[in-house]
C-alpha positions as protocol buffer text, in pm:
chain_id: "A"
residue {
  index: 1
  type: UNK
  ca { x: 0 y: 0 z: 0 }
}
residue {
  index: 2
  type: UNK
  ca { x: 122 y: 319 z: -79 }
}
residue {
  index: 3
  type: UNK
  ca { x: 169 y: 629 z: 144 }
}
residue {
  index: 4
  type: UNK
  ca { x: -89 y: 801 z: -53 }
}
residue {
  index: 5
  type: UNK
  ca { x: -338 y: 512 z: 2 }
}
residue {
  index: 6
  type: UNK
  ca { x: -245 y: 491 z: 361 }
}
residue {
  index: 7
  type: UNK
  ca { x: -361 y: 854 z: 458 }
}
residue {
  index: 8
  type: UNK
  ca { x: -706 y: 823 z: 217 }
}
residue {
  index: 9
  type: UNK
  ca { x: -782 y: 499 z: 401 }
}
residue {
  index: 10
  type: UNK
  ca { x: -687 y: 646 z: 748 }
}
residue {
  index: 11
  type: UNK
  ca { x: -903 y: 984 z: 697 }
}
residue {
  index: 12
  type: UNK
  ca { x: -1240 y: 782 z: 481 }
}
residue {
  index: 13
  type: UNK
  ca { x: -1204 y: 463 z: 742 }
}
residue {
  index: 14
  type: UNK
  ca { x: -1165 y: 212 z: 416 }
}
residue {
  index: 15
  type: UNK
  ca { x: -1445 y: 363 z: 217 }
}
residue {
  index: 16
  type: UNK
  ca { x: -1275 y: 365 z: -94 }
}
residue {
  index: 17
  type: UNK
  ca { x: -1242 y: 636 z: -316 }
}
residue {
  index: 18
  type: UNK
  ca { x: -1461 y: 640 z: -606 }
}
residue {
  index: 19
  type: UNK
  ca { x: -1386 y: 942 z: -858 }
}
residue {
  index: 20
  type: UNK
  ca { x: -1596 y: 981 z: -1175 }
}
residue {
  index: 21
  type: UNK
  ca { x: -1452 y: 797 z: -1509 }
}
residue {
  index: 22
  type: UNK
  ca { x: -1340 y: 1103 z: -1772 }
}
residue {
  index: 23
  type: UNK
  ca { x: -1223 y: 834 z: -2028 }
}
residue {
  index: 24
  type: UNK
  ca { x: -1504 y: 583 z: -2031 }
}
residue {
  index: 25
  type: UNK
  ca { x: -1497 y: 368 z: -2321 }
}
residue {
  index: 26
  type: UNK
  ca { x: -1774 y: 477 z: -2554 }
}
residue {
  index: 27
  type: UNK
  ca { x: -1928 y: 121 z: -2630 }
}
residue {
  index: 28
  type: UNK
  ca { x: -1973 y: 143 z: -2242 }
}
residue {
  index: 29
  type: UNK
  ca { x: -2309 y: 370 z: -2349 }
}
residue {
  index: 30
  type: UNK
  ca { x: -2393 y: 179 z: -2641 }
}
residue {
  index: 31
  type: UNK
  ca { x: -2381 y: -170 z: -2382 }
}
residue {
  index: 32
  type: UNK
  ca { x: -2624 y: 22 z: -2050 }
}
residue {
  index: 33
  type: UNK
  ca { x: -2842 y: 149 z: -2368 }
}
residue {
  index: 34
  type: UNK
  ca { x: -2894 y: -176 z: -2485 }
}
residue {
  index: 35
  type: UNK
  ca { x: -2927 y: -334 z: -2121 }
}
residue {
  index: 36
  type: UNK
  ca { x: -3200 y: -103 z: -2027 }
}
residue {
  index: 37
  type: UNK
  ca { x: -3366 y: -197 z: -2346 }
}
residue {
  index: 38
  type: UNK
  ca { x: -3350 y: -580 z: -2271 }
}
residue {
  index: 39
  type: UNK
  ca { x: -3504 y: -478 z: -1948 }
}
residue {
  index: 40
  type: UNK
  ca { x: -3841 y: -287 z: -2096 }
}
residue {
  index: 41
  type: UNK
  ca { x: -3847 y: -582 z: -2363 }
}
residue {
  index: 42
  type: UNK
  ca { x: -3846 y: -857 z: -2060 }
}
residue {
  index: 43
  type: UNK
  ca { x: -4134 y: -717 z: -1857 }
}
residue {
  index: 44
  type: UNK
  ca { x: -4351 y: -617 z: -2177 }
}
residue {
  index: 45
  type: UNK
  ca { x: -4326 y: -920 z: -2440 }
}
residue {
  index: 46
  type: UNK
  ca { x: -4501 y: -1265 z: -2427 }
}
residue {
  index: 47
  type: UNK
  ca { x: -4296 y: -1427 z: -2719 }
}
residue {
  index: 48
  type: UNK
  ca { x: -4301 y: -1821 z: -2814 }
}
residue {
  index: 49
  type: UNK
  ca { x: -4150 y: -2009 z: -2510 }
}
residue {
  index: 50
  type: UNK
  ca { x: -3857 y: -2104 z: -2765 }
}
residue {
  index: 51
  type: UNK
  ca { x: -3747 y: -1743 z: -2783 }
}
residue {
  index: 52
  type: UNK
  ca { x: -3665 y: -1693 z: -2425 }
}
residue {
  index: 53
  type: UNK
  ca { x: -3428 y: -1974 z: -2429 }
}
residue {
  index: 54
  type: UNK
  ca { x: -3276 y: -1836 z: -2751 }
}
residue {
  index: 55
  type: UNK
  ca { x: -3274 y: -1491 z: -2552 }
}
residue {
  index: 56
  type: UNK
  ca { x: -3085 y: -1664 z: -2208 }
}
residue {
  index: 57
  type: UNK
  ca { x: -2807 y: -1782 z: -2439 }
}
residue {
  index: 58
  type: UNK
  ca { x: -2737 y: -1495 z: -2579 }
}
residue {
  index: 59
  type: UNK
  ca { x: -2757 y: -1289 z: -2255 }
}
residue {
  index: 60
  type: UNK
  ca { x: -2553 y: -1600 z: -2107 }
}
residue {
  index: 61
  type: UNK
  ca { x: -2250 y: -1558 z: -2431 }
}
residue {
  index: 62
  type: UNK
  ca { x: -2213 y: -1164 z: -2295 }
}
residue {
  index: 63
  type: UNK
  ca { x: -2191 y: -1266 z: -1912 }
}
residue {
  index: 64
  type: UNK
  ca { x: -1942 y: -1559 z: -2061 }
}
residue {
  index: 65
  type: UNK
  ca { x: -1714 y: -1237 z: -2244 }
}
residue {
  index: 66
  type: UNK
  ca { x: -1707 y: -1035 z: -1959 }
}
residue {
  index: 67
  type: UNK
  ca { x: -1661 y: -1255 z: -1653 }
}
residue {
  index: 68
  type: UNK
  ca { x: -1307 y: -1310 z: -1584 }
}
residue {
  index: 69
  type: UNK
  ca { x: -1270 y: -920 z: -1643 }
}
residue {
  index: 70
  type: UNK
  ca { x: -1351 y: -806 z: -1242 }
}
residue {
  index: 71
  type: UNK
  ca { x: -1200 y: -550 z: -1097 }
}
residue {
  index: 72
  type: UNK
  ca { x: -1206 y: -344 z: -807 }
}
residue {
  index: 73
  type: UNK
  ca { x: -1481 y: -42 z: -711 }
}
residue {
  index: 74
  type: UNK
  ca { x: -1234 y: 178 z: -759 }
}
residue {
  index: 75
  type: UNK
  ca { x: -1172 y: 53 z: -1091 }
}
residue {
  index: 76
  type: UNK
  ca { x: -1501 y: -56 z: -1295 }
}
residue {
  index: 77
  type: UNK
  ca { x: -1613 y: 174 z: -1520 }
}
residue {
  index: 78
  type: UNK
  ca { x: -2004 y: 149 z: -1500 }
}
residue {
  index: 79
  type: UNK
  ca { x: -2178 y: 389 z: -1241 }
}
residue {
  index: 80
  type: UNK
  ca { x: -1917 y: 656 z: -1244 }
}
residue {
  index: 81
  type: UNK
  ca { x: -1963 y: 830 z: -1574 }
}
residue {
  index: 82
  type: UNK
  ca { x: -2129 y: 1169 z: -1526 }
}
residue {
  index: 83
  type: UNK
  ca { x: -2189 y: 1244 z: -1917 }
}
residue {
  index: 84
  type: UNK
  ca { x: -2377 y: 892 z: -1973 }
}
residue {
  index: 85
  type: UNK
  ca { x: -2743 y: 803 z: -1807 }
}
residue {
  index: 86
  type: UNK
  ca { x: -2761 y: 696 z: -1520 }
}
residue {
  index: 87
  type: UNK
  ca { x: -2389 y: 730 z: -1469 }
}
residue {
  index: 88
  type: UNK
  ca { x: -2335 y: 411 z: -1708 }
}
residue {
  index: 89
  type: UNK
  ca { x: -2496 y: 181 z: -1449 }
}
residue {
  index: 90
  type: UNK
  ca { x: -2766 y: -48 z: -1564 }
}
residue {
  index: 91
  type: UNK
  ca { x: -2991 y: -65 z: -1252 }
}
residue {
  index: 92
  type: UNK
  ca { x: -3021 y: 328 z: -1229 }
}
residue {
  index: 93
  type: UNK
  ca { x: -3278 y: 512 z: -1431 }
}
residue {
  index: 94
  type: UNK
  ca { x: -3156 y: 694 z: -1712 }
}
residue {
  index: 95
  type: UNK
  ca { x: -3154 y: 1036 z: -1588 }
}
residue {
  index: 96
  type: UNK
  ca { x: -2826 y: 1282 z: -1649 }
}
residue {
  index: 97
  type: UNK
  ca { x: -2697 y: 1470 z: -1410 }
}
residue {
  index: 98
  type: UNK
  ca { x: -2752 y: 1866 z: -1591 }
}
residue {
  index: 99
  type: UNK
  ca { x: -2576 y: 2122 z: -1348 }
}
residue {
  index: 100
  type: UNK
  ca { x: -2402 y: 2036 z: -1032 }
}
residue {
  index: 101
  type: UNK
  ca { x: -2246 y: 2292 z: -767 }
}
residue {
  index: 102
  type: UNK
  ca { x: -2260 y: 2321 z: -408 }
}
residue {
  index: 103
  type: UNK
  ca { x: -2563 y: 2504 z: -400 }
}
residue {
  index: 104
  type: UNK
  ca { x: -2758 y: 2228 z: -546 }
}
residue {
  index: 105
  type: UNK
  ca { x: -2758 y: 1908 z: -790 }
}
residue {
  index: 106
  type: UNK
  ca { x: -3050 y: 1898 z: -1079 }
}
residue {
  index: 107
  type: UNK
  ca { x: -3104 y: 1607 z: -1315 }
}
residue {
  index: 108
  type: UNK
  ca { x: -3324 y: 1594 z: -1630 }
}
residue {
  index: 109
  type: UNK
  ca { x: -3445 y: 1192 z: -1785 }
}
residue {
  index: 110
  type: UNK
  ca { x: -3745 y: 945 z: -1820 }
}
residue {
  index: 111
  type: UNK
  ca { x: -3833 y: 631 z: -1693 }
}
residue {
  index: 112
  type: UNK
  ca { x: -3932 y: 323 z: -1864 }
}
residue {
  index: 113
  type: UNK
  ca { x: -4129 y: 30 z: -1896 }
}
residue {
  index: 114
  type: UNK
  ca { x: -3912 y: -182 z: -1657 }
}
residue {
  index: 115
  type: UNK
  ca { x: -3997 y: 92 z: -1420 }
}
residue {
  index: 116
  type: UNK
  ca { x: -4322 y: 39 z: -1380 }
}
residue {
  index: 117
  type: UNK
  ca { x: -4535 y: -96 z: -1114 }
}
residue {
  index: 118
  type: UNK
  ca { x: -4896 y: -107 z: -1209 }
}
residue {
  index: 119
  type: UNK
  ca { x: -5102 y: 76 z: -1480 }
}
residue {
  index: 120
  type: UNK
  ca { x: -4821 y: 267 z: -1675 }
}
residue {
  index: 121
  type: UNK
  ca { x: -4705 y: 429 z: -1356 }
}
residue {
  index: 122
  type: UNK
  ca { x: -4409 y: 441 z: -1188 }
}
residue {
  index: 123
  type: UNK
  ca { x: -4324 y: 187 z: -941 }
}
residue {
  index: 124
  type: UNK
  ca { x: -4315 y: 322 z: -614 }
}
residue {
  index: 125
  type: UNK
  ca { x: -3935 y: 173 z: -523 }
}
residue {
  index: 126
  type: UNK
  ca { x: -3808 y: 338 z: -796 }
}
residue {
  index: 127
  type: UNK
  ca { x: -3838 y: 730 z: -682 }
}
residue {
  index: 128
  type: UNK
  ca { x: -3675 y: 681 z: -352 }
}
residue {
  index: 129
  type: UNK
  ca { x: -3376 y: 489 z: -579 }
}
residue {
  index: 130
  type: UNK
  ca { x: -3362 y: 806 z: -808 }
}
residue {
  index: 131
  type: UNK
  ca { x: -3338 y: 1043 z: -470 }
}
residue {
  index: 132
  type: UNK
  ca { x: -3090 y: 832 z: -281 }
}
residue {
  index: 133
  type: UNK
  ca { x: -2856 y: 886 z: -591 }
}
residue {
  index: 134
  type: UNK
  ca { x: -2964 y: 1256 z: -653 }
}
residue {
  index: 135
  type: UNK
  ca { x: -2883 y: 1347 z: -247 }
}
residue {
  index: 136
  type: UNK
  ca { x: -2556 y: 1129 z: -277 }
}
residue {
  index: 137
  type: UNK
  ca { x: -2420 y: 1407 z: -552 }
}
residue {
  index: 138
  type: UNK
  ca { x: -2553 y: 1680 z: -371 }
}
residue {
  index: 139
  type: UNK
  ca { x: -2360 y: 1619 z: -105 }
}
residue {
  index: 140
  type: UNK
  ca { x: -2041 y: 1491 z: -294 }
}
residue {
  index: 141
  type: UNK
  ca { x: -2112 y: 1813 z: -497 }
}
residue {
  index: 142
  type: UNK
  ca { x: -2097 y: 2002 z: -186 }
}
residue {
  index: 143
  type: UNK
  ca { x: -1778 y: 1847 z: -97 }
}
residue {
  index: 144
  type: UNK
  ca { x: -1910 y: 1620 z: 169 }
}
residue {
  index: 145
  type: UNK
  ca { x: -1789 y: 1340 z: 184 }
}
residue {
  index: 146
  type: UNK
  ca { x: -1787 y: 998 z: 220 }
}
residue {
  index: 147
  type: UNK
  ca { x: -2145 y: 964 z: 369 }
}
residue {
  index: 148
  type: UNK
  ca { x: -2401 y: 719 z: 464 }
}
residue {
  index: 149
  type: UNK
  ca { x: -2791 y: 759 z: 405 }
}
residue {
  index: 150
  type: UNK
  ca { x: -2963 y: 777 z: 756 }
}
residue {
  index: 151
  type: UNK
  ca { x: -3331 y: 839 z: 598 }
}
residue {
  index: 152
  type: UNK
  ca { x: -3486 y: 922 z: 315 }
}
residue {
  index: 153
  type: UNK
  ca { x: -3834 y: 1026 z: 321 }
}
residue {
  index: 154
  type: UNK
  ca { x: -4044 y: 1036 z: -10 }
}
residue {
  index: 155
  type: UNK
  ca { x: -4397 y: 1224 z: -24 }
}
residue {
  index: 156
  type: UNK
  ca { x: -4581 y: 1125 z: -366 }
}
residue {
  index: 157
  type: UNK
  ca { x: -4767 y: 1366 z: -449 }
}
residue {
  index: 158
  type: UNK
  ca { x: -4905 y: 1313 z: -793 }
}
residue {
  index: 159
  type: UNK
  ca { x: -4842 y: 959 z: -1055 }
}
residue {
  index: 160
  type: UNK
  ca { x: -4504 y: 941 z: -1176 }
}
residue {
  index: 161
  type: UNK
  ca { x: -4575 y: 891 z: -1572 }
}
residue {
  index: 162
  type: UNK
  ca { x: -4319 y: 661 z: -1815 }
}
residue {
  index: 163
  type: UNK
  ca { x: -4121 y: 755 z: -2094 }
}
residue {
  index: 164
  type: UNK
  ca { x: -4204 y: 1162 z: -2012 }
}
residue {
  index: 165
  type: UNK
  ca { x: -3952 y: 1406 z: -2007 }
}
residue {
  index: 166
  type: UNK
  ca { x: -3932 y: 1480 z: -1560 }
}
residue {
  index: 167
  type: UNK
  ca { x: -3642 y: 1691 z: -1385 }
}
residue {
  index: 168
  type: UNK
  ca { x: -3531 y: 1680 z: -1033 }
}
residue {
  index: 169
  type: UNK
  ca { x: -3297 y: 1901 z: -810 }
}
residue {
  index: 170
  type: UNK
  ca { x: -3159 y: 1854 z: -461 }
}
residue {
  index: 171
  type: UNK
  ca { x: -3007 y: 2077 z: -225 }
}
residue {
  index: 172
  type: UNK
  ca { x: -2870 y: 2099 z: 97 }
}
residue {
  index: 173
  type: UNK
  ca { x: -3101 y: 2301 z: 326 }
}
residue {
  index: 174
  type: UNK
  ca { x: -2927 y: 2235 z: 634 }
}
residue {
  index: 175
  type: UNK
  ca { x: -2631 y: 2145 z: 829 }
}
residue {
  index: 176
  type: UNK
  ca { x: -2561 y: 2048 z: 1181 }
}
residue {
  index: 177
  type: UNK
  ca { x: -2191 y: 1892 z: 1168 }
}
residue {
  index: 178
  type: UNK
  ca { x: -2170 y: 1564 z: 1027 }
}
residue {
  index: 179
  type: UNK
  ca { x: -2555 y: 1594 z: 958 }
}
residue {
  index: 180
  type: UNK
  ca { x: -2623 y: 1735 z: 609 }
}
residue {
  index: 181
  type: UNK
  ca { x: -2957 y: 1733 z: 548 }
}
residue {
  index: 182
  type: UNK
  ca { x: -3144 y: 1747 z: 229 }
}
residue {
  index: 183
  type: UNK
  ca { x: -3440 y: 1839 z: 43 }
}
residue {
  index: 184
  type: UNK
  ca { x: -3544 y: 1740 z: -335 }
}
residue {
  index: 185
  type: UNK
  ca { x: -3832 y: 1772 z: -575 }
}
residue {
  index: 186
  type: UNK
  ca { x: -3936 y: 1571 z: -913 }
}
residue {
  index: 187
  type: UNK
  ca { x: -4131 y: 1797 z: -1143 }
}
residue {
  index: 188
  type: UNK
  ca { x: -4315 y: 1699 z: -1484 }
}
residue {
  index: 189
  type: UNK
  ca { x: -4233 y: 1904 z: -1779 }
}
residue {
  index: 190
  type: UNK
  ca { x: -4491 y: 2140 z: -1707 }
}
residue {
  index: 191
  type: UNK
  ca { x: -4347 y: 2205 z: -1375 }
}
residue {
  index: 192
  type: UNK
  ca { x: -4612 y: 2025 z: -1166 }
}
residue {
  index: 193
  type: UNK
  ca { x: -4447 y: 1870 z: -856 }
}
residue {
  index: 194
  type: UNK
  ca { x: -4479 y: 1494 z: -821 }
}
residue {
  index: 195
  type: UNK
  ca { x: -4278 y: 1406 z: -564 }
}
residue {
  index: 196
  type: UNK
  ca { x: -4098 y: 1540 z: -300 }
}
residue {
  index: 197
  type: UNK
  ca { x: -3809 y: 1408 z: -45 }
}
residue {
  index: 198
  type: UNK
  ca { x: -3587 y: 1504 z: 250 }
}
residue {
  index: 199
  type: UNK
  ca { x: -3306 y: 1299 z: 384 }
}
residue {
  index: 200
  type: UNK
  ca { x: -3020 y: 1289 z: 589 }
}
residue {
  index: 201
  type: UNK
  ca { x: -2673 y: 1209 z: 464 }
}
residue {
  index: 202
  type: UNK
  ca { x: -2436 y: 1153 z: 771 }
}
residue {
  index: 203
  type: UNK
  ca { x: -2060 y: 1186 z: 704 }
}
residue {
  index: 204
  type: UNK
  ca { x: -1839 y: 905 z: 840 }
}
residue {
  index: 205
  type: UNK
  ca { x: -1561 y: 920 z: 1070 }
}
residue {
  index: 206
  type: UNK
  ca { x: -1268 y: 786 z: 1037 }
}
residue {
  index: 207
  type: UNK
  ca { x: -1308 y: 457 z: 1117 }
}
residue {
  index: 208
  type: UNK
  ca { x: -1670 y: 390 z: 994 }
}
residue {
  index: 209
  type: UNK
  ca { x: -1646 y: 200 z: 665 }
}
């Protein structure tokens, strides 16, 4: 371990690290793009039986190319690319991050089919997953940092529609040492508020991982 390494894991208690990619390969968007894809196509088709075996083995040949290609958090590539959606992460909604400062974090995307929980509306689990990531880069953007979510609390206030264009913004509106607390909205295009959240990032000591 290097000297360098030493003092980051002394002051962040081994929470390692993680900067955002600047030279992510650009297949890597052309791969989460087609991902997200498979995912809408899964939970909306009803094909012959035959095709979803011909589907697994296909799905199976790409896990076969990759595996054997691990590395560490510090060192994949997916989730920490700030021009791609959803960072370049499969499992996140693809929304991009559109200005980010320490006053505040907003965020501009959709969501999808495979986001859905009943009736063409948003599932419910999703929103809070969308805030949990949008208060982790307010804080980061705020330059504090490494934290843990404490709570997040999500008030729905109207349905959260599919494949519509919705923003969101975060801010910190207070804080009280290691307690940054923070308050978000999710607005439709025509600015009506759909959901709101608070929550409470807590930043680690030293020896919390």
């Amino acid at each position: 371990m290097t000297e360098a390494s030493k003092t980051a894991s002394a002051s962040r208690g081994g929470f390692p690290d993680v900067r955002p990619v600047e030279d992510a390969p650009p297949e890597l968007g052309r791969f989460v793009a087609a991902l997200h894809r498979l995912q809408d196509l899964t939970v909306s088709t009803r094909p012959d039986p035959a095709l979803w075996a011909a589907a697994a083995e296909h799905v199976e040949s790409a896990g076969a190319l990759l595996d054997g290609h691990q590395v560490s958090e510090v060192e994949a590539v997916a989730g920490r690319v700030l021009s791609l959606p959803g960072l370049g992460h499969p499992l996140l909604p693809p929304w991009t991050i559109t200005s980010a400062g320490p006053d505040g974090v907003t965020m501009a995307g959709h969501f999808t089919q495979s986001h859905v929980g009943g009736n063409q509306a948003v599932h419910g689990g999703m929103i809070p997953l969308l805030y949990d990531w949008l208060c982790g880069m307010v804080v980061t953007c705020a330059e504090i940092r490494p934290t843990r979510t404490a709570y997040l609390h999500v008030d729905y206030r109207k349905i959260t529609p599919i494949d519509e264009p919705l923003t969101a913004h975060g801010r910190v509106s207070e804080l009280d040492g290691r307690k940054a607390f923070v308050t978000a909205t999710m607005t439709a295009a025509d600015g009506t508020v759909l959901t709101e959240a608070n929550g409470l990032m807590v930043r680690l000591l030293p020896h919390q991982p």
